[in-house]
JSON list of C-alpha atoms in Angstrom, two decimals:
[
{"chain": "F", "resi": 1, "resn": "MET", "atom": "CA", "xyz": [-1.31, -8.76, 6.85]},
{"chain": "F", "resi": 2, "resn": "SER", "atom": "CA", "xyz": [-4.50, -9.57, 4.97]},
{"chain": "F", "resi": 3, "resn": "ASP", "atom": "CA", "xyz": [-4.80, -12.09, 2.13]},
{"chain": "F", "resi": 4, "resn": "LEU", "atom": "CA", "xyz": [-6.70, -9.39, 0.24]},
{"chain": "F", "resi": 5, "resn": "LYS", "atom": "CA", "xyz": [-4.58, -8.06, -2.61]},
{"chain": "F", "resi": 6, "resn": "ILE", "atom": "CA", "xyz": [-4.50, -4.51, -3.97]},
{"chain": "F", "resi": 7, "resn": "GLN", "atom": "CA", "xyz": [-5.51, -5.93, -7.36]},
{"chain": "F", "resi": 8, "resn": "ASP", "atom": "CA", "xyz": [-8.75, -7.36, -5.87]},
{"chain": "F", "resi": 9, "resn": "ILE", "atom": "CA", "xyz": [-9.97, -3.97, -4.63]},
{"chain": "F", "resi": 10, "resn": "LEU", "atom": "CA", "xyz": [-12.06, -1.29, -6.31]},
{"chain": "F", "resi": 11, "resn": "PHE", "atom": "CA", "xyz": [-10.77, 2.10, -5.16]},
{"chain": "F", "resi": 12, "resn": "CYS", "atom": "CA", "xyz": [-13.59, 4.68, -5.19]},
{"chain": "F", "resi": 13, "resn": "ALA", "atom": "CA", "xyz": [-12.70, 8.37, -5.19]},
{"chain": "F", "resi": 14, "resn": "ALA", "atom": "CA", "xyz": [-14.80, 11.51, -5.23]},
{"chain": "F", "resi": 15, "resn": "PHE", "atom": "CA", "xyz": [-12.92, 13.05, -8.15]},
{"chain": "F", "resi": 16, "resn": "ALA", "atom": "CA", "xyz": [-10.17, 12.19, -10.61]},
{"chain": "F", "resi": 17, "resn": "GLY", "atom": "CA", "xyz": [-7.35, 13.92, -8.73]},
{"chain": "F", "resi": 18, "resn": "GLU", "atom": "CA", "xyz": [-7.66, 11.40, -5.90]},
{"chain": "F", "resi": 19, "resn": "ILE", "atom": "CA", "xyz": [-6.97, 8.38, -8.11]},
{"chain": "F", "resi": 20, "resn": "ASP", "atom": "CA", "xyz": [-4.92, 9.73, -11.02]},
{"chain": "F", "resi": 21, "resn": "LYS", "atom": "CA", "xyz": [-1.70, 7.96, -10.00]},
{"chain": "F", "resi": 22, "resn": "LEU", "atom": "CA", "xyz": [-3.50, 4.69, -9.28]},
{"chain": "F", "resi": 23, "resn": "LYS", "atom": "CA", "xyz": [-5.18, 4.81, -12.70]},
{"chain": "F", "resi": 24, "resn": "SER", "atom": "CA", "xyz": [-1.78, 4.82, -14.37]},
{"chain": "F", "resi": 25, "resn": "ASP", "atom": "CA", "xyz": [-1.17, 1.26, -13.16]},
{"chain": "F", "resi": 26, "resn": "PRO", "atom": "CA", "xyz": [-3.20, -1.36, -15.08]},
{"chain": "F", "resi": 27, "resn": "GLN", "atom": "CA", "xyz": [-3.20, -3.71, -12.09]},
{"chain": "F", "resi": 28, "resn": "ILE", "atom": "CA", "xyz": [-5.38, -1.36, -10.05]},
{"chain": "F", "resi": 29, "resn": "HIS", "atom": "CA", "xyz": [-9.14, -0.90, -10.43]},
{"chain": "F", "resi": 30, "resn": "THR", "atom": "CA", "xyz": [-10.48, 2.61, -9.82]},
{"chain": "F", "resi": 31, "resn": "PHE", "atom": "CA", "xyz": [-13.84, 4.33, -9.98]},
{"chain": "F", "resi": 32, "resn": "GLU", "atom": "CA", "xyz": [-14.72, 8.03, -9.83]},
{"chain": "F", "resi": 33, "resn": "ALA", "atom": "CA", "xyz": [-17.88, 7.93, -7.75]},
{"chain": "F", "resi": 34, "resn": "GLY", "atom": "CA", "xyz": [-18.61, 11.65, -7.47]},
{"chain": "F", "resi": 35, "resn": "ILE", "atom": "CA", "xyz": [-18.70, 14.25, -4.73]},
{"chain": "F", "resi": 36, "resn": "GLY", "atom": "CA", "xyz": [-21.05, 13.89, -1.76]},
{"chain": "F", "resi": 37, "resn": "GLU", "atom": "CA", "xyz": [-22.71, 10.85, -0.22]},
{"chain": "F", "resi": 38, "resn": "LEU", "atom": "CA", "xyz": [-25.76, 10.81, -2.49]},
{"chain": "F", "resi": 39, "resn": "GLU", "atom": "CA", "xyz": [-23.90, 11.07, -5.80]},
{"chain": "F", "resi": 40, "resn": "ALA", "atom": "CA", "xyz": [-21.27, 8.57, -4.66]},
{"chain": "F", "resi": 41, "resn": "ALA", "atom": "CA", "xyz": [-23.92, 6.08, -3.57]},
{"chain": "F", "resi": 42, "resn": "ILE", "atom": "CA", "xyz": [-25.98, 6.34, -6.76]},
{"chain": "F", "resi": 43, "resn": "ASN", "atom": "CA", "xyz": [-22.97, 5.98, -9.04]},
{"chain": "F", "resi": 44, "resn": "LEU", "atom": "CA", "xyz": [-21.50, 3.03, -7.14]},
{"chain": "F", "resi": 45, "resn": "GLN", "atom": "CA", "xyz": [-24.87, 1.26, -7.13]},
{"chain": "F", "resi": 46, "resn": "LYS", "atom": "CA", "xyz": [-25.13, 1.75, -10.90]},
{"chain": "F", "resi": 47, "resn": "TYR", "atom": "CA", "xyz": [-21.62, 0.34, -11.32]},
{"chain": "F", "resi": 48, "resn": "LEU", "atom": "CA", "xyz": [-22.27, -2.75, -9.21]},
{"chain": "F", "resi": 49, "resn": "SER", "atom": "CA", "xyz": [-25.66, -3.37, -10.82]},
{"chain": "F", "resi": 50, "resn": "ASP", "atom": "CA", "xyz": [-24.15, -3.56, -14.31]},
{"chain": "F", "resi": 51, "resn": "PRO", "atom": "CA", "xyz": [-23.57, -7.26, -15.10]},
{"chain": "F", "resi": 52, "resn": "SER", "atom": "CA", "xyz": [-20.76, -6.36, -17.50]},
{"chain": "F", "resi": 53, "resn": "THR", "atom": "CA", "xyz": [-18.54, -4.64, -14.91]},
{"chain": "F", "resi": 54, "resn": "TRP", "atom": "CA", "xyz": [-15.71, -6.25, -12.98]},
{"chain": "F", "resi": 55, "resn": "LYS", "atom": "CA", "xyz": [-16.78, -7.26, -9.47]},
{"chain": "F", "resi": 56, "resn": "PRO", "atom": "CA", "xyz": [-14.29, -6.57, -6.65]},
{"chain": "F", "resi": 57, "resn": "LYS", "atom": "CA", "xyz": [-13.61, -8.69, -3.58]},
{"chain": "F", "resi": 58, "resn": "ALA", "atom": "CA", "xyz": [-13.65, -5.47, -1.53]},
{"chain": "F", "resi": 59, "resn": "ILE", "atom": "CA", "xyz": [-14.18, -1.76, -2.04]},
{"chain": "F", "resi": 60, "resn": "LEU", "atom": "CA", "xyz": [-12.09, 0.98, -0.49]},
{"chain": "F", "resi": 61, "resn": "GLY", "atom": "CA", "xyz": [-13.06, 4.62, -0.52]},
{"chain": "F", "resi": 62, "resn": "ILE", "atom": "CA", "xyz": [-9.94, 6.68, -1.16]},
{"chain": "F", "resi": 63, "resn": "GLY", "atom": "CA", "xyz": [-9.55, 10.41, -0.77]},
{"chain": "F", "resi": 64, "resn": "SER", "atom": "CA", "xyz": [-9.10, 12.91, 2.02]},
{"chain": "F", "resi": 65, "resn": "ALA", "atom": "CA", "xyz": [-10.60, 13.43, 5.44]},
{"chain": "F", "resi": 66, "resn": "GLY", "atom": "CA", "xyz": [-10.65, 16.06, 8.11]},
{"chain": "F", "resi": 67, "resn": "VAL", "atom": "CA", "xyz": [-9.80, 15.05, 11.65]},
{"chain": "F", "resi": 68, "resn": "TYR", "atom": "CA", "xyz": [-11.94, 16.02, 14.64]},
{"chain": "F", "resi": 69, "resn": "THR", "atom": "CA", "xyz": [-10.16, 18.04, 17.29]},
{"chain": "F", "resi": 70, "resn": "TRP", "atom": "CA", "xyz": [-10.40, 15.40, 20.02]},
{"chain": "F", "resi": 71, "resn": "ILE", "atom": "CA", "xyz": [-7.51, 13.63, 18.27]},
{"chain": "F", "resi": 72, "resn": "PRO", "atom": "CA", "xyz": [-4.29, 15.64, 18.79]},
{"chain": "F", "resi": 73, "resn": "ARG", "atom": "CA", "xyz": [-2.65, 16.79, 15.58]},
{"chain": "F", "resi": 74, "resn": "LYS", "atom": "CA", "xyz": [0.63, 15.14, 16.54]},
{"chain": "F", "resi": 75, "resn": "GLU", "atom": "CA", "xyz": [-1.10, 11.76, 16.40]},
{"chain": "F", "resi": 76, "resn": "TRP", "atom": "CA", "xyz": [-2.28, 12.07, 12.79]},
{"chain": "F", "resi": 77, "resn": "GLU", "atom": "CA", "xyz": [-0.33, 14.73, 10.90]},
{"chain": "F", "resi": 78, "resn": "GLY", "atom": "CA", "xyz": [1.68, 13.18, 8.08]},
{"chain": "F", "resi": 79, "resn": "LYS", "atom": "CA", "xyz": [-0.14, 9.84, 8.41]},
{"chain": "F", "resi": 80, "resn": "PHE", "atom": "CA", "xyz": [-3.00, 8.09, 6.64]},
{"chain": "F", "resi": 81, "resn": "GLY", "atom": "CA", "xyz": [-6.40, 7.26, 8.09]},
{"chain": "F", "resi": 82, "resn": "ILE", "atom": "CA", "xyz": [-8.20, 3.93, 7.73]},
{"chain": "F", "resi": 83, "resn": "SER", "atom": "CA", "xyz": [-11.79, 3.13, 8.70]},
{"chain": "F", "resi": 84, "resn": "LYS", "atom": "CA", "xyz": [-14.22, 0.25, 8.67]},
{"chain": "F", "resi": 85, "resn": "VAL", "atom": "CA", "xyz": [-16.92, 1.88, 10.82]},
{"chain": "F", "resi": 86, "resn": "PHE", "atom": "CA", "xyz": [-19.09, 4.60, 9.26]},
{"chain": "F", "resi": 87, "resn": "ALA", "atom": "CA", "xyz": [-21.69, 6.86, 10.81]},
{"chain": "F", "resi": 88, "resn": "ASN", "atom": "CA", "xyz": [-23.98, 9.48, 9.33]},
{"chain": "F", "resi": 89, "resn": "TYR", "atom": "CA", "xyz": [-24.38, 12.16, 11.98]},
{"chain": "F", "resi": 90, "resn": "GLN", "atom": "CA", "xyz": [-25.11, 15.68, 10.79]},
{"chain": "F", "resi": 91, "resn": "ILE", "atom": "CA", "xyz": [-23.67, 18.12, 13.30]},
{"chain": "F", "resi": 92, "resn": "ALA", "atom": "CA", "xyz": [-26.97, 20.00, 13.50]},
{"chain": "F", "resi": 93, "resn": "PHE", "atom": "CA", "xyz": [-28.65, 16.70, 14.42]},
{"chain": "F", "resi": 94, "resn": "LEU", "atom": "CA", "xyz": [-26.21, 16.14, 17.27]},
{"chain": "F", "resi": 95, "resn": "ASP", "atom": "CA", "xyz": [-26.94, 19.67, 18.48]},
{"chain": "F", "resi": 96, "resn": "LYS", "atom": "CA", "xyz": [-30.69, 18.92, 18.27]},
{"chain": "F", "resi": 97, "resn": "LYS", "atom": "CA", "xyz": [-31.22, 21.70, 15.75]},
{"chain": "F", "resi": 98, "resn": "ILE", "atom": "CA", "xyz": [-32.82, 19.31, 13.25]},
{"chain": "F", "resi": 99, "resn": "ARG", "atom": "CA", "xyz": [-34.88, 16.13, 13.62]},
{"chain": "F", "resi": 100, "resn": "LEU", "atom": "CA", "xyz": [-34.37, 12.88, 11.72]},
{"chain": "F", "resi": 101, "resn": "PRO", "atom": "CA", "xyz": [-36.59, 9.76, 11.81]},
{"chain": "F", "resi": 102, "resn": "GLU", "atom": "CA", "xyz": [-35.44, 7.26, 14.44]},
{"chain": "F", "resi": 103, "resn": "SER", "atom": "CA", "xyz": [-36.00, 4.46, 11.92]},
{"chain": "F", "resi": 104, "resn": "MET", "atom": "CA", "xyz": [-33.05, 5.62, 9.82]},
{"chain": "F", "resi": 105, "resn": "THR", "atom": "CA", "xyz": [-29.79, 3.66, 9.84]},
{"chain": "F", "resi": 106, "resn": "PHE", "atom": "CA", "xyz": [-27.00, 5.86, 11.14]},
{"chain": "F", "resi": 107, "resn": "LYS", "atom": "CA", "xyz": [-24.07, 3.42, 11.27]},
{"chain": "F", "resi": 108, "resn": "TYR", "atom": "CA", "xyz": [-22.47, 0.56, 9.33]},
{"chain": "F", "resi": 109, "resn": "GLU", "atom": "CA", "xyz": [-19.54, -1.58, 10.43]},
{"chain": "F", "resi": 110, "resn": "PHE", "atom": "CA", "xyz": [-17.46, -3.94, 8.28]},
{"chain": "F", "resi": 111, "resn": "SER", "atom": "CA", "xyz": [-15.61, -5.76, 11.03]},
{"chain": "F", "resi": 112, "resn": "ASP", "atom": "CA", "xyz": [-14.41, -8.62, 8.81]},
{"chain": "F", "resi": 113, "resn": "LEU", "atom": "CA", "xyz": [-12.46, -6.38, 6.44]},
{"chain": "F", "resi": 114, "resn": "GLN", "atom": "CA", "xyz": [-8.71, -6.83, 6.67]},
{"chain": "F", "resi": 115, "resn": "PHE", "atom": "CA", "xyz": [-6.74, -4.00, 5.10]},
{"chain": "F", "resi": 116, "resn": "PRO", "atom": "CA", "xyz": [-3.95, -5.08, 2.72]},
{"chain": "F", "resi": 117, "resn": "PHE", "atom": "CA", "xyz": [-1.55, -2.59, 4.30]},
{"chain": "F", "resi": 118, "resn": "ASP", "atom": "CA", "xyz": [-0.50, -1.75, 7.83]},
{"chain": "F", "resi": 119, "resn": "GLY", "atom": "CA", "xyz": [2.19, -0.05, 9.86]},
{"chain": "F", "resi": 120, "resn": "ALA", "atom": "CA", "xyz": [2.84, 3.11, 11.82]},
{"chain": "F", "resi": 121, "resn": "ASP", "atom": "CA", "xyz": [1.84, 5.30, 8.86]},
{"chain": "F", "resi": 122, "resn": "PHE", "atom": "CA", "xyz": [-1.82, 4.28, 9.28]},
{"chain": "F", "resi": 123, "resn": "VAL", "atom": "CA", "xyz": [-4.16, 5.56, 11.99]},
{"chain": "F", "resi": 124, "resn": "GLU", "atom": "CA", "xyz": [-7.48, 3.76, 12.43]},
{"chain": "F", "resi": 125, "resn": "SER", "atom": "CA", "xyz": [-10.66, 5.49, 13.55]},
{"chain": "F", "resi": 126, "resn": "ALA", "atom": "CA", "xyz": [-14.35, 5.52, 12.68]},
{"chain": "F", "resi": 127, "resn": "THR", "atom": "CA", "xyz": [-15.54, 7.99, 10.04]},
{"chain": "F", "resi": 128, "resn": "ASN", "atom": "CA", "xyz": [-18.46, 10.39, 10.19]},
{"chain": "F", "resi": 129, "resn": "GLY", "atom": "CA", "xyz": [-19.92, 10.66, 6.69]},
{"chain": "F", "resi": 130, "resn": "THR", "atom": "CA", "xyz": [-21.69, 13.99, 7.01]},
{"chain": "F", "resi": 131, "resn": "GLY", "atom": "CA", "xyz": [-22.40, 14.75, 3.37]},
{"chain": "F", "resi": 132, "resn": "SER", "atom": "CA", "xyz": [-20.98, 18.22, 4.03]},
{"chain": "F", "resi": 133, "resn": "VAL", "atom": "CA", "xyz": [-17.94, 19.91, 5.53]},
{"chain": "F", "resi": 134, "resn": "THR", "atom": "CA", "xyz": [-18.11, 21.19, 9.09]},
{"chain": "F", "resi": 135, "resn": "LEU", "atom": "CA", "xyz": [-16.95, 24.82, 9.19]},
{"chain": "F", "resi": 136, "resn": "GLU", "atom": "CA", "xyz": [-17.53, 25.56, 12.87]},
{"chain": "F", "resi": 137, "resn": "ASP", "atom": "CA", "xyz": [-16.00, 24.38, 16.10]},
{"chain": "F", "resi": 138, "resn": "LEU", "atom": "CA", "xyz": [-18.17, 21.63, 17.54]},
{"chain": "F", "resi": 139, "resn": "THR", "atom": "CA", "xyz": [-20.30, 22.41, 20.56]},
{"chain": "F", "resi": 140, "resn": "PRO", "atom": "CA", "xyz": [-19.60, 20.39, 23.74]},
{"chain": "F", "resi": 141, "resn": "ARG", "atom": "CA", "xyz": [-22.77, 18.35, 23.08]},
{"chain": "F", "resi": 142, "resn": "ALA", "atom": "CA", "xyz": [-21.71, 17.38, 19.54]},
{"chain": "F", "resi": 143, "resn": "MET", "atom": "CA", "xyz": [-18.10, 16.77, 20.56]},
{"chain": "F", "resi": 144, "resn": "GLU", "atom": "CA", "xyz": [-19.14, 14.45, 23.37]},
{"chain": "F", "resi": 145, "resn": "ARG", "atom": "CA", "xyz": [-21.17, 12.32, 20.94]},
{"chain": "F", "resi": 146, "resn": "ILE", "atom": "CA", "xyz": [-18.46, 12.32, 18.25]},
{"chain": "F", "resi": 147, "resn": "LYS", "atom": "CA", "xyz": [-15.73, 11.38, 20.70]},
{"chain": "F", "resi": 148, "resn": "GLY", "atom": "CA", "xyz": [-17.91, 8.88, 22.57]},
{"chain": "F", "resi": 149, "resn": "GLU", "atom": "CA", "xyz": [-18.50, 6.90, 19.38]},
{"chain": "F", "resi": 150, "resn": "GLY", "atom": "CA", "xyz": [-14.85, 7.04, 18.34]},
{"chain": "F", "resi": 151, "resn": "LEU", "atom": "CA", "xyz": [-15.52, 9.12, 15.23]},
{"chain": "F", "resi": 152, "resn": "GLY", "atom": "CA", "xyz": [-12.14, 10.59, 14.38]},
{"chain": "F", "resi": 153, "resn": "PHE", "atom": "CA", "xyz": [-12.52, 11.42, 10.69]},
{"chain": "F", "resi": 154, "resn": "GLU", "atom": "CA", "xyz": [-15.01, 13.40, 8.60]},
{"chain": "F", "resi": 155, "resn": "ASN", "atom": "CA", "xyz": [-15.56, 12.68, 4.90]},
{"chain": "F", "resi": 156, "resn": "MET", "atom": "CA", "xyz": [-18.37, 13.54, 2.51]},
{"chain": "F", "resi": 157, "resn": "GLU", "atom": "CA", "xyz": [-18.67, 10.28, 0.54]},
{"chain": "F", "resi": 158, "resn": "ALA", "atom": "CA", "xyz": [-17.88, 7.48, 3.00]},
{"chain": "F", "resi": 159, "resn": "PHE", "atom": "CA", "xyz": [-21.34, 6.78, 4.38]},
{"chain": "F", "resi": 160, "resn": "GLY", "atom": "CA", "xyz": [-22.99, 6.68, 0.96]},
{"chain": "F", "resi": 161, "resn": "LEU", "atom": "CA", "xyz": [-20.42, 4.16, -0.28]},
{"chain": "F", "resi": 162, "resn": "ALA", "atom": "CA", "xyz": [-20.78, 2.12, 2.91]},
{"chain": "F", "resi": 163, "resn": "LYS", "atom": "CA", "xyz": [-24.56, 1.95, 2.51]},
{"chain": "F", "resi": 164, "resn": "VAL", "atom": "CA", "xyz": [-24.25, 0.55, -1.02]},
{"chain": "F", "resi": 165, "resn": "CYS", "atom": "CA", "xyz": [-21.57, -1.96, -0.04]},
{"chain": "F", "resi": 166, "resn": "ASN", "atom": "CA", "xyz": [-23.78, -3.15, 2.81]},
{"chain": "F", "resi": 167, "resn": "LEU", "atom": "CA", "xyz": [-26.62, -3.60, 0.32]},
{"chain": "F", "resi": 168, "resn": "PHE", "atom": "CA", "xyz": [-24.44, -5.68, -2.01]},
{"chain": "F", "resi": 169, "resn": "ASN", "atom": "CA", "xyz": [-22.71, -7.53, 0.85]},
{"chain": "F", "resi": 170, "resn": "ILE", "atom": "CA", "xyz": [-19.24, -6.37, -0.23]},
{"chain": "F", "resi": 171, "resn": "PRO", "atom": "CA", "xyz": [-16.52, -5.68, 2.37]},
{"chain": "F", "resi": 172, "resn": "PHE", "atom": "CA", "xyz": [-15.86, -1.94, 2.58]},
{"chain": "F", "resi": 173, "resn": "GLY", "atom": "CA", "xyz": [-13.36, 0.37, 4.19]},
{"chain": "F", "resi": 174, "resn": "THR", "atom": "CA", "xyz": [-11.67, 3.69, 3.55]},
{"chain": "F", "resi": 175, "resn": "VAL", "atom": "CA", "xyz": [-8.12, 4.93, 3.33]},
{"chain": "F", "resi": 176, "resn": "PHE", "atom": "CA", "xyz": [-7.65, 8.67, 3.62]},
{"chain": "F", "resi": 177, "resn": "ALA", "atom": "CA", "xyz": [-5.04, 11.32, 3.29]},
{"chain": "F", "resi": 178, "resn": "LEU", "atom": "CA", "xyz": [-5.52, 13.23, 6.56]},
{"chain": "F", "resi": 179, "resn": "THR", "atom": "CA", "xyz": [-5.45, 16.78, 5.28]},
{"chain": "F", "resi": 180, "resn": "ASN", "atom": "CA", "xyz": [-6.86, 19.11, 7.92]},
{"chain": "F", "resi": 181, "resn": "LYS", "atom": "CA", "xyz": [-8.41, 19.69, 11.31]},
{"chain": "F", "resi": 182, "resn": "VAL", "atom": "CA", "xyz": [-12.21, 19.89, 11.24]},
{"chain": "F", "resi": 183, "resn": "GLY", "atom": "CA", "xyz": [-13.34, 23.44, 11.98]},
{"chain": "F", "resi": 184, "resn": "PRO", "atom": "CA", "xyz": [-13.42, 27.02, 10.67]},
{"chain": "F", "resi": 185, "resn": "LYS", "atom": "CA", "xyz": [-10.11, 26.79, 8.80]},
{"chain": "F", "resi": 186, "resn": "GLY", "atom": "CA", "xyz": [-10.56, 23.22, 7.59]},
{"chain": "F", "resi": 187, "resn": "SER", "atom": "CA", "xyz": [-11.48, 24.00, 4.00]},
{"chain": "F", "resi": 188, "resn": "GLU", "atom": "CA", "xyz": [-8.56, 26.36, 3.52]},
{"chain": "F", "resi": 189, "resn": "GLU", "atom": "CA", "xyz": [-6.16, 23.85, 5.02]},
{"chain": "F", "resi": 190, "resn": "TRP", "atom": "CA", "xyz": [-7.57, 21.16, 2.71]},
{"chain": "F", "resi": 191, "resn": "LYS", "atom": "CA", "xyz": [-7.10, 23.34, -0.38]},
{"chain": "F", "resi": 192, "resn": "LEU", "atom": "CA", "xyz": [-3.45, 23.87, 0.47]},
{"chain": "F", "resi": 193, "resn": "SER", "atom": "CA", "xyz": [-2.64, 20.28, 1.32]},
{"chain": "F", "resi": 194, "resn": "TRP", "atom": "CA", "xyz": [-4.86, 17.76, -0.48]},
{"chain": "F", "resi": 195, "resn": "ARG", "atom": "CA", "xyz": [-2.72, 17.40, -3.61]},
{"chain": "F", "resi": 196, "resn": "LYS", "atom": "CA", "xyz": [0.55, 16.57, -1.91]},
{"chain": "F", "resi": 197, "resn": "HIS", "atom": "CA", "xyz": [-1.12, 14.26, 0.59]},
{"chain": "F", "resi": 198, "resn": "SER", "atom": "CA", "xyz": [-3.08, 12.51, -2.16]},
{"chain": "F", "resi": 199, "resn": "ASP", "atom": "CA", "xyz": [0.15, 11.90, -4.05]},
{"chain": "F", "resi": 200, "resn": "ARG", "atom": "CA", "xyz": [1.73, 10.43, -0.92]},
{"chain": "F", "resi": 201, "resn": "LEU", "atom": "CA", "xyz": [-1.25, 8.17, -0.28]},
{"chain": "F", "resi": 202, "resn": "GLN", "atom": "CA", "xyz": [-1.40, 6.87, -3.84]},
{"chain": "F", "resi": 203, "resn": "GLU", "atom": "CA", "xyz": [2.33, 6.25, -3.89]},
{"chain": "F", "resi": 204, "resn": "LYS", "atom": "CA", "xyz": [2.01, 4.37, -0.59]},
{"chain": "F", "resi": 205, "resn": "ILE", "atom": "CA", "xyz": [-0.68, 2.10, -2.04]},
{"chain": "F", "resi": 206, "resn": "LEU", "atom": "CA", "xyz": [1.37, 1.48, -5.17]},
{"chain": "F", "resi": 207, "resn": "SER", "atom": "CA", "xyz": [4.27, 0.38, -2.98]},
{"chain": "F", "resi": 208, "resn": "TYR", "atom": "CA", "xyz": [2.20, -2.63, -1.85]},
{"chain": "F", "resi": 209, "resn": "LEU", "atom": "CA", "xyz": [1.96, -4.11, -5.36]}
]
């Protein structure tokens, strides 16, 4: 178990519903960063740049994530996902439908982060921060790259938050409610499940106080 305490962490969510239970406890620090990697990154950078704000020992993105199909559902359903490796691979880029400058940074890793919780309820994998939601089955080319780099989760804000934390030299990770399989029915599955899974995740975190 890590020496890092829940009270030392800033929990960053995309929207209020992902941190509403945590906000009810005065021991926990929360921040609504906004939806999407760009908005989340800008808002977190503004927060950390303000000399009057509380400075955390670590930052954890909290919310929900889809799971890529190379991980069997039986291995993640009903569990929580944790990450400390974050990539930024647009699916169209992996399929060579778009071009991005080779000079761009596509991955951050926070290997020194030690999560303050553990156990069989948590599944660890790298996260692909796409900035969007994948609504198609991945082609063999894209799937080979995703699986080869161990990217199990997809989330819209993670990479933006990771980029800012890297800039400020703050340990960063994510803890997700695993709500759906990535693919054509992912958004509908998320809509039906995010609330109950968010409640479970927040209650789990509160149990570590």
